[in-house]
PDB file of C-alpha atoms in Angstrom:
ATOM      1  CA  UNK A   1     108.609  72.065  38.202  1.00 57.00           C
ATOM      2  CA  UNK A   2     108.278  70.035  41.379  1.00 67.00           C
ATOM      3  CA  UNK A   3     108.665  66.295  41.304  1.00 82.00           C
ATOM      4  CA  UNK A   4     105.890  65.826  43.844  1.00 92.00           C
ATOM      5  CA  UNK A   5     102.596  67.708  43.606  1.00 94.00           C
ATOM      6  CA  UNK A   6     100.536  68.013  46.752  1.00 96.00           C
ATOM      7  CA  UNK A   7      96.860  68.926  46.851  1.00 96.00           C
ATOM      8  CA  UNK A   8      95.153  70.809  48.166  1.00 97.00           C
ATOM      9  CA  UNK A   9      97.580  73.547  49.167  1.00 96.00           C
ATOM     10  CA  UNK A  10      95.366  74.622  52.037  1.00 97.00           C
ATOM     11  CA  UNK A  11      92.578  72.890  53.942  1.00 97.00           C
ATOM     12  CA  UNK A  12      90.449  74.366  56.706  1.00 97.00           C
ATOM     13  CA  UNK A  13      87.934  72.107  58.448  1.00 96.00           C
ATOM     14  CA  UNK A  14      85.938  71.814  61.644  1.00 97.00           C
ATOM     15  CA  UNK A  15      86.870  69.444  64.430  1.00 97.00           C
ATOM     16  CA  UNK A  16      85.367  66.009  63.829  1.00 97.00           C
ATOM     17  CA  UNK A  17      85.436  66.185  60.022  1.00 97.00           C
ATOM     18  CA  UNK A  18      87.533  63.938  57.797  1.00 97.00           C
ATOM     19  CA  UNK A  19      90.151  65.107  55.318  1.00 97.00           C
ATOM     20  CA  UNK A  20      92.417  63.673  52.637  1.00 98.00           C
ATOM     21  CA  UNK A  21      95.677  65.072  51.324  1.00 98.00           C
ATOM     22  CA  UNK A  22      97.147  63.851  48.048  1.00 98.00           C
ATOM     23  CA  UNK A  23     100.707  63.547  46.831  1.00 97.00           C
ATOM     24  CA  UNK A  24     101.231  62.779  43.129  1.00 95.00           C
ATOM     25  CA  UNK A  25     104.155  62.338  40.778  1.00 93.00           C
ATOM     26  CA  UNK A  26     104.982  60.935  37.373  1.00 89.00           C
ATOM     27  CA  UNK A  27     108.126  59.403  38.863  1.00 88.00           C
ATOM     28  CA  UNK A  28     108.493  56.119  40.698  1.00 88.00           C
ATOM     29  CA  UNK A  29     109.893  56.286  44.205  1.00 89.00           C
ATOM     30  CA  UNK A  30     111.586  53.557  46.198  1.00 88.00           C
ATOM     31  CA  UNK A  31     109.720  54.841  49.251  1.00 90.00           C
ATOM     32  CA  UNK A  32     107.609  57.784  50.314  1.00 93.00           C
ATOM     33  CA  UNK A  33     107.491  59.590  53.615  1.00 95.00           C
ATOM     34  CA  UNK A  34     105.014  61.913  55.291  1.00 97.00           C
ATOM     35  CA  UNK A  35     106.062  64.631  57.708  1.00 98.00           C
ATOM     36  CA  UNK A  36     104.154  67.136  59.825  1.00 98.00           C
ATOM     37  CA  UNK A  37     105.604  70.552  60.575  1.00 97.00           C
ATOM     38  CA  UNK A  38     104.295  72.888  63.247  1.00 95.00           C
ATOM     39  CA  UNK A  39     105.093  76.622  63.351  1.00 92.00           C
ATOM     40  CA  UNK A  40     108.625  77.395  64.456  1.00 92.00           C
ATOM     41  CA  UNK A  41     109.718  73.759  64.369  1.00 95.00           C
ATOM     42  CA  UNK A  42     111.298  71.316  61.982  1.00 96.00           C
ATOM     43  CA  UNK A  43     109.298  68.642  60.141  1.00 97.00           C
ATOM     44  CA  UNK A  44     108.675  65.442  62.094  1.00 97.00           C
ATOM     45  CA  UNK A  45     108.436  62.074  60.356  1.00 96.00           C
ATOM     46  CA  UNK A  46     105.009  60.427  60.596  1.00 97.00           C
ATOM     47  CA  UNK A  47     105.379  57.351  58.409  1.00 96.00           C
ATOM     48  CA  UNK A  48     107.359  55.679  55.632  1.00 94.00           C
ATOM     49  CA  UNK A  49     105.622  53.573  52.995  1.00 94.00           C
ATOM     50  CA  UNK A  50     107.676  51.256  50.849  1.00 92.00           C
ATOM     51  CA  UNK A  51     105.550  48.696  49.020  1.00 93.00           C
ATOM     52  CA  UNK A  52     103.114  49.556  46.213  1.00 93.00           C
ATOM     53  CA  UNK A  53      99.549  49.360  47.554  1.00 95.00           C
ATOM     54  CA  UNK A  54     100.723  49.513  51.156  1.00 96.00           C
ATOM     55  CA  UNK A  55      98.381  50.994  53.758  1.00 97.00           C
ATOM     56  CA  UNK A  56      99.620  52.123  57.158  1.00 97.00           C
ATOM     57  CA  UNK A  57      97.605  53.439  60.070  1.00 97.00           C
ATOM     58  CA  UNK A  58      98.768  55.736  62.813  1.00 95.00           C
ATOM     59  CA  UNK A  59      95.827  56.242  65.190  1.00 95.00           C
ATOM     60  CA  UNK A  60      93.372  58.396  63.177  1.00 97.00           C
ATOM     61  CA  UNK A  61      95.799  58.839  60.263  1.00 97.00           C
ATOM     62  CA  UNK A  62      95.768  56.416  57.322  1.00 98.00           C
ATOM     63  CA  UNK A  63      98.533  56.479  54.736  1.00 97.00           C
ATOM     64  CA  UNK A  64      98.392  54.757  51.373  1.00 97.00           C
ATOM     65  CA  UNK A  65     101.098  54.224  48.760  1.00 96.00           C
ATOM     66  CA  UNK A  66      99.862  53.837  45.183  1.00 95.00           C
ATOM     67  CA  UNK A  67     100.251  50.493  43.422  1.00 95.00           C
ATOM     68  CA  UNK A  68     102.732  52.002  40.965  1.00 93.00           C
ATOM     69  CA  UNK A  69     104.657  53.785  43.750  1.00 92.00           C
ATOM     70  CA  UNK A  70     104.035  57.176  42.113  1.00 92.00           C
ATOM     71  CA  UNK A  71     101.468  58.619  44.493  1.00 94.00           C
ATOM     72  CA  UNK A  72     100.278  58.577  48.076  1.00 96.00           C
ATOM     73  CA  UNK A  73      97.460  59.853  50.219  1.00 97.00           C
ATOM     74  CA  UNK A  74      96.974  60.789  53.840  1.00 98.00           C
ATOM     75  CA  UNK A  75      93.500  60.495  55.347  1.00 98.00           C
ATOM     76  CA  UNK A  76      92.643  61.884  58.755  1.00 97.00           C
ATOM     77  CA  UNK A  77      89.471  60.659  60.444  1.00 97.00           C
ATOM     78  CA  UNK A  78      87.645  62.860  62.943  1.00 97.00           C
ATOM     79  CA  UNK A  79      90.247  65.620  62.811  1.00 97.00           C
ATOM     80  CA  UNK A  80      91.222  67.402  66.006  1.00 97.00           C
ATOM     81  CA  UNK A  81      92.815  70.836  66.540  1.00 96.00           C
ATOM     82  CA  UNK A  82      96.066  69.042  67.386  1.00 95.00           C
ATOM     83  CA  UNK A  83      96.194  67.800  63.774  1.00 96.00           C
ATOM     84  CA  UNK A  84      96.765  71.365  62.601  1.00 97.00           C
ATOM     85  CA  UNK A  85     100.061  71.704  60.755  1.00 97.00           C
ATOM     86  CA  UNK A  86     101.878  71.629  57.446  1.00 97.00           C
ATOM     87  CA  UNK A  87     101.844  68.120  55.984  1.00 98.00           C
ATOM     88  CA  UNK A  88     104.731  67.322  53.663  1.00 97.00           C
ATOM     89  CA  UNK A  89     105.201  64.279  51.474  1.00 96.00           C
ATOM     90  CA  UNK A  90     108.690  63.334  50.380  1.00 95.00           C
ATOM     91  CA  UNK A  91     109.806  60.700  47.939  1.00 91.00           C
ATOM     92  CA  UNK A  92     113.120  58.883  47.964  1.00 85.00           C
ATOM     93  CA  UNK A  93     114.692  58.710  44.530  1.00 73.00           C
ATOM     94  CA  UNK A  94     116.257  55.553  43.246  1.00 70.00           C
ATOM     95  CA  UNK A  95     119.771  56.955  42.866  1.00 63.00           C
ATOM     96  CA  UNK A  96     122.442  55.512  45.108  1.00 53.00           C
ATOM     97  CA  UNK A  97     122.112  58.122  47.827  1.00 64.00           C
ATOM     98  CA  UNK A  98     118.314  58.149  47.942  1.00 70.00           C
ATOM     99  CA  UNK A  99     117.887  61.901  47.782  1.00 79.00           C
ATOM    100  CA  UNK A 100     114.614  63.064  49.316  1.00 85.00           C
ATOM    101  CA  UNK A 101     112.363  65.231  47.140  1.00 89.00           C
ATOM    102  CA  UNK A 102     109.691  67.176  49.027  1.00 93.00           C
ATOM    103  CA  UNK A 103     106.267  68.287  47.903  1.00 94.00           C
ATOM    104  CA  UNK A 104     105.219  71.886  48.514  1.00 94.00           C
ATOM    105  CA  UNK A 105     103.078  70.894  51.487  1.00 96.00           C
ATOM    106  CA  UNK A 106      99.436  71.083  52.517  1.00 97.00           C
ATOM    107  CA  UNK A 107      98.543  73.483  55.318  1.00 97.00           C
ATOM    108  CA  UNK A 108      95.786  71.920  57.426  1.00 97.00           C
ATOM    109  CA  UNK A 109      93.847  73.991  59.948  1.00 97.00           C
ATOM    110  CA  UNK A 110      91.361  72.268  62.249  1.00 97.00           C
ATOM    111  CA  UNK A 111      89.155  74.636  64.211  1.00 97.00           C
ATOM    112  CA  UNK A 112      87.289  73.619  67.388  1.00 95.00           C
TER     113      UNK A 112
ATOM    114  CA  UNK B   1     118.047  64.987  74.975  1.00 68.00           C
ATOM    115  CA  UNK B   2     118.026  67.022  71.796  1.00 71.00           C
ATOM    116  CA  UNK B   3     118.582  64.832  68.740  1.00 93.00           C
ATOM    117  CA  UNK B   4     119.449  67.485  66.137  1.00 97.00           C
ATOM    118  CA  UNK B   5     120.312  70.944  67.381  1.00 96.00           C
ATOM    119  CA  UNK B   6     121.043  74.160  65.504  1.00 97.00           C
ATOM    120  CA  UNK B   7     122.393  77.513  66.577  1.00 97.00           C
ATOM    121  CA  UNK B   8     121.353  80.231  66.410  1.00 97.00           C
ATOM    122  CA  UNK B   9     117.565  79.962  66.270  1.00 97.00           C
ATOM    123  CA  UNK B  10     117.264  83.472  64.826  1.00 97.00           C
ATOM    124  CA  UNK B  11     119.790  85.440  62.822  1.00 97.00           C
ATOM    125  CA  UNK B  12     119.226  89.026  61.686  1.00 98.00           C
ATOM    126  CA  UNK B  13     121.996  90.656  59.702  1.00 97.00           C
ATOM    127  CA  UNK B  14     122.810  93.249  57.077  1.00 97.00           C
ATOM    128  CA  UNK B  15     123.352  92.598  53.394  1.00 97.00           C
ATOM    129  CA  UNK B  16     126.963  91.840  52.578  1.00 97.00           C
ATOM    130  CA  UNK B  17     127.825  90.303  55.943  1.00 97.00           C
ATOM    131  CA  UNK B  18     129.174  86.780  56.463  1.00 98.00           C
ATOM    132  CA  UNK B  19     127.437  84.438  58.901  1.00 97.00           C
ATOM    133  CA  UNK B  20     127.559  80.824  60.066  1.00 98.00           C
ATOM    134  CA  UNK B  21     124.967  78.370  61.318  1.00 98.00           C
ATOM    135  CA  UNK B  22     126.012  75.354  63.365  1.00 98.00           C
ATOM    136  CA  UNK B  23     124.387  71.938  63.541  1.00 98.00           C
ATOM    137  CA  UNK B  24     125.030  68.920  65.735  1.00 97.00           C
ATOM    138  CA  UNK B  25     123.319  65.526  65.955  1.00 97.00           C
ATOM    139  CA  UNK B  26     123.657  62.967  68.728  1.00 96.00           C
ATOM    140  CA  UNK B  27     121.812  60.158  66.948  1.00 94.00           C
ATOM    141  CA  UNK B  28     124.926  58.457  65.651  1.00 93.00           C
ATOM    142  CA  UNK B  29     123.754  58.987  62.071  1.00 93.00           C
ATOM    143  CA  UNK B  30     126.185  58.907  59.164  1.00 90.00           C
ATOM    144  CA  UNK B  31     124.458  61.448  56.924  1.00 92.00           C
ATOM    145  CA  UNK B  32     123.632  65.108  57.497  1.00 94.00           C
ATOM    146  CA  UNK B  33     121.837  67.685  55.358  1.00 94.00           C
ATOM    147  CA  UNK B  34     121.113  71.359  54.946  1.00 96.00           C
ATOM    148  CA  UNK B  35     117.708  72.409  53.637  1.00 96.00           C
ATOM    149  CA  UNK B  36     116.309  75.828  52.801  1.00 96.00           C
ATOM    150  CA  UNK B  37     112.612  76.528  53.391  1.00 96.00           C
ATOM    151  CA  UNK B  38     111.333  79.579  51.573  1.00 92.00           C
ATOM    152  CA  UNK B  39     108.424  81.857  52.417  1.00 91.00           C
ATOM    153  CA  UNK B  40     106.038  79.486  50.621  1.00 89.00           C
ATOM    154  CA  UNK B  41     107.194  76.650  52.901  1.00 90.00           C
ATOM    155  CA  UNK B  42     108.895  74.760  50.091  1.00 92.00           C
ATOM    156  CA  UNK B  43     111.729  72.646  51.487  1.00 93.00           C
ATOM    157  CA  UNK B  44     114.702  72.250  49.176  1.00 92.00           C
ATOM    158  CA  UNK B  45     117.858  70.286  49.792  1.00 91.00           C
ATOM    159  CA  UNK B  46     121.112  72.228  49.548  1.00 93.00           C
ATOM    160  CA  UNK B  47     123.874  69.874  50.666  1.00 92.00           C
ATOM    161  CA  UNK B  48     124.404  66.436  52.105  1.00 91.00           C
ATOM    162  CA  UNK B  49     127.427  64.894  53.788  1.00 91.00           C
ATOM    163  CA  UNK B  50     128.014  61.240  54.514  1.00 88.00           C
ATOM    164  CA  UNK B  51     130.653  60.607  57.132  1.00 86.00           C
ATOM    165  CA  UNK B  52     132.299  63.990  56.426  1.00 85.00           C
ATOM    166  CA  UNK B  53     132.226  63.486  52.648  1.00 88.00           C
ATOM    167  CA  UNK B  54     130.120  65.765  50.413  1.00 89.00           C
ATOM    168  CA  UNK B  55     127.637  63.606  48.490  1.00 86.00           C
ATOM    169  CA  UNK B  56     124.913  66.039  47.407  1.00 84.00           C
ATOM    170  CA  UNK B  57     125.581  69.562  46.209  1.00 85.00           C
ATOM    171  CA  UNK B  58     122.513  71.102  44.619  1.00 85.00           C
ATOM    172  CA  UNK B  59     122.541  74.259  42.548  1.00 78.00           C
ATOM    173  CA  UNK B  60     123.484  76.602  45.352  1.00 87.00           C
ATOM    174  CA  UNK B  61     125.508  79.821  44.992  1.00 91.00           C
ATOM    175  CA  UNK B  62     129.116  79.280  45.953  1.00 92.00           C
ATOM    176  CA  UNK B  63     128.652  81.913  48.659  1.00 96.00           C
ATOM    177  CA  UNK B  64     127.287  78.961  50.654  1.00 96.00           C
ATOM    178  CA  UNK B  65     129.972  76.642  51.995  1.00 94.00           C
ATOM    179  CA  UNK B  66     129.217  73.648  54.204  1.00 94.00           C
ATOM    180  CA  UNK B  67     131.821  72.166  56.498  1.00 94.00           C
ATOM    181  CA  UNK B  68     131.712  68.869  58.344  1.00 94.00           C
ATOM    182  CA  UNK B  69     134.496  68.555  60.946  1.00 92.00           C
ATOM    183  CA  UNK B  70     133.150  65.139  61.991  1.00 92.00           C
ATOM    184  CA  UNK B  71     130.087  63.069  61.227  1.00 91.00           C
ATOM    185  CA  UNK B  72     128.127  64.576  64.131  1.00 95.00           C
ATOM    186  CA  UNK B  73     128.552  68.174  62.975  1.00 96.00           C
ATOM    187  CA  UNK B  74     127.641  70.038  59.811  1.00 96.00           C
ATOM    188  CA  UNK B  75     128.037  73.800  59.689  1.00 96.00           C
ATOM    189  CA  UNK B  76     126.915  76.240  57.017  1.00 97.00           C
ATOM    190  CA  UNK B  77     128.850  79.393  56.245  1.00 97.00           C
ATOM    191  CA  UNK B  78     127.327  82.072  54.059  1.00 97.00           C
ATOM    192  CA  UNK B  79     129.408  84.862  52.540  1.00 97.00           C
ATOM    193  CA  UNK B  80     128.184  88.224  51.241  1.00 97.00           C
ATOM    194  CA  UNK B  81     124.607  87.735  52.345  1.00 97.00           C
ATOM    195  CA  UNK B  82     121.852  88.882  49.990  1.00 97.00           C
ATOM    196  CA  UNK B  83     118.198  89.746  50.583  1.00 96.00           C
ATOM    197  CA  UNK B  84     117.136  86.558  48.799  1.00 95.00           C
ATOM    198  CA  UNK B  85     118.996  84.445  51.349  1.00 96.00           C
ATOM    199  CA  UNK B  86     116.294  85.257  53.903  1.00 97.00           C
ATOM    200  CA  UNK B  87     114.632  81.928  54.739  1.00 97.00           C
ATOM    201  CA  UNK B  88     114.520  79.225  57.375  1.00 98.00           C
ATOM    202  CA  UNK B  89     117.465  76.854  57.176  1.00 98.00           C
ATOM    203  CA  UNK B  90     117.046  73.333  58.526  1.00 98.00           C
ATOM    204  CA  UNK B  91     119.718  70.856  59.381  1.00 97.00           C
ATOM    205  CA  UNK B  92     118.753  67.176  59.296  1.00 96.00           C
ATOM    206  CA  UNK B  93     120.371  63.800  59.751  1.00 95.00           C
ATOM    207  CA  UNK B  94     119.534  60.295  58.623  1.00 92.00           C
ATOM    208  CA  UNK B  95     121.004  56.834  59.148  1.00 87.00           C
ATOM    209  CA  UNK B  96     122.411  56.992  55.626  1.00 72.00           C
ATOM    210  CA  UNK B  97     122.888  54.821  52.599  1.00 65.00           C
ATOM    211  CA  UNK B  98     120.843  51.644  52.328  1.00 63.00           C
ATOM    212  CA  UNK B  99     117.995  53.026  54.418  1.00 67.00           C
ATOM    213  CA  UNK B 100     114.910  54.978  53.425  1.00 78.00           C
ATOM    214  CA  UNK B 101     116.750  58.174  54.344  1.00 80.00           C
ATOM    215  CA  UNK B 102     114.210  59.110  56.974  1.00 89.00           C
ATOM    216  CA  UNK B 103     115.133  62.597  58.093  1.00 91.00           C
ATOM    217  CA  UNK B 104     115.431  63.926  61.613  1.00 95.00           C
ATOM    218  CA  UNK B 105     115.225  67.694  61.470  1.00 97.00           C
ATOM    219  CA  UNK B 106     116.599  70.362  63.735  1.00 97.00           C
ATOM    220  CA  UNK B 107     114.408  73.261  64.904  1.00 96.00           C
ATOM    221  CA  UNK B 108     115.546  75.560  62.118  1.00 97.00           C
ATOM    222  CA  UNK B 109     117.397  78.868  61.919  1.00 98.00           C
ATOM    223  CA  UNK B 110     115.381  81.827  60.681  1.00 97.00           C
ATOM    224  CA  UNK B 111     117.746  84.064  58.740  1.00 98.00           C
ATOM    225  CA  UNK B 112     116.629  87.600  57.960  1.00 97.00           C
ATOM    226  CA  UNK B 113     118.839  89.733  55.738  1.00 97.00           C
ATOM    227  CA  UNK B 114     118.112  93.466  55.873  1.00 96.00           C
TER     228      UNK B 114
END
């Protein structure tokens, strides 16, 4: 059983459409991170959210941390082919070393 | 400049062999990690070292042995390789305790055991 559930597992959309990826857990996290991974490369950090209810924007990407710090969402506006990749959420546990627990990922494909 | 580097990028070997993967980071971070990403893209932590000290040791077969000669290097040695060890192995580093443990990943090593 994974600590973080991501949905959907796979998303295929046309350029210009919007999409939302969800990351849910029954556990509370001290912070939550989103990464994007492209084929043949390691994941790259996009954002860290820390405060319940926090919203962060990175160009066309909007990240939200749930009020209870158990869930998060990533919304992409007017998706472009360059947004194609595997999106991973990862929560930092509250133990002393802040171990990172990853979700299974959402594969996003944006076609021209 | 490469922040986190791993060698080799690809590793193809026979069952039963012993192999090593090397990792180096030039970010000045205190903490380094090894992750395994399976065929379904699930990323699972294996080990973590903080300033050469082992701090996280997940349920990993003892055929896997990490070694950290200094805080900029974390190597992974695997004995008696099995088919199920085939995966992509990522090294990562982070600033360490007291931060949000944001990870900086290497490019990965794709291990194929035949």
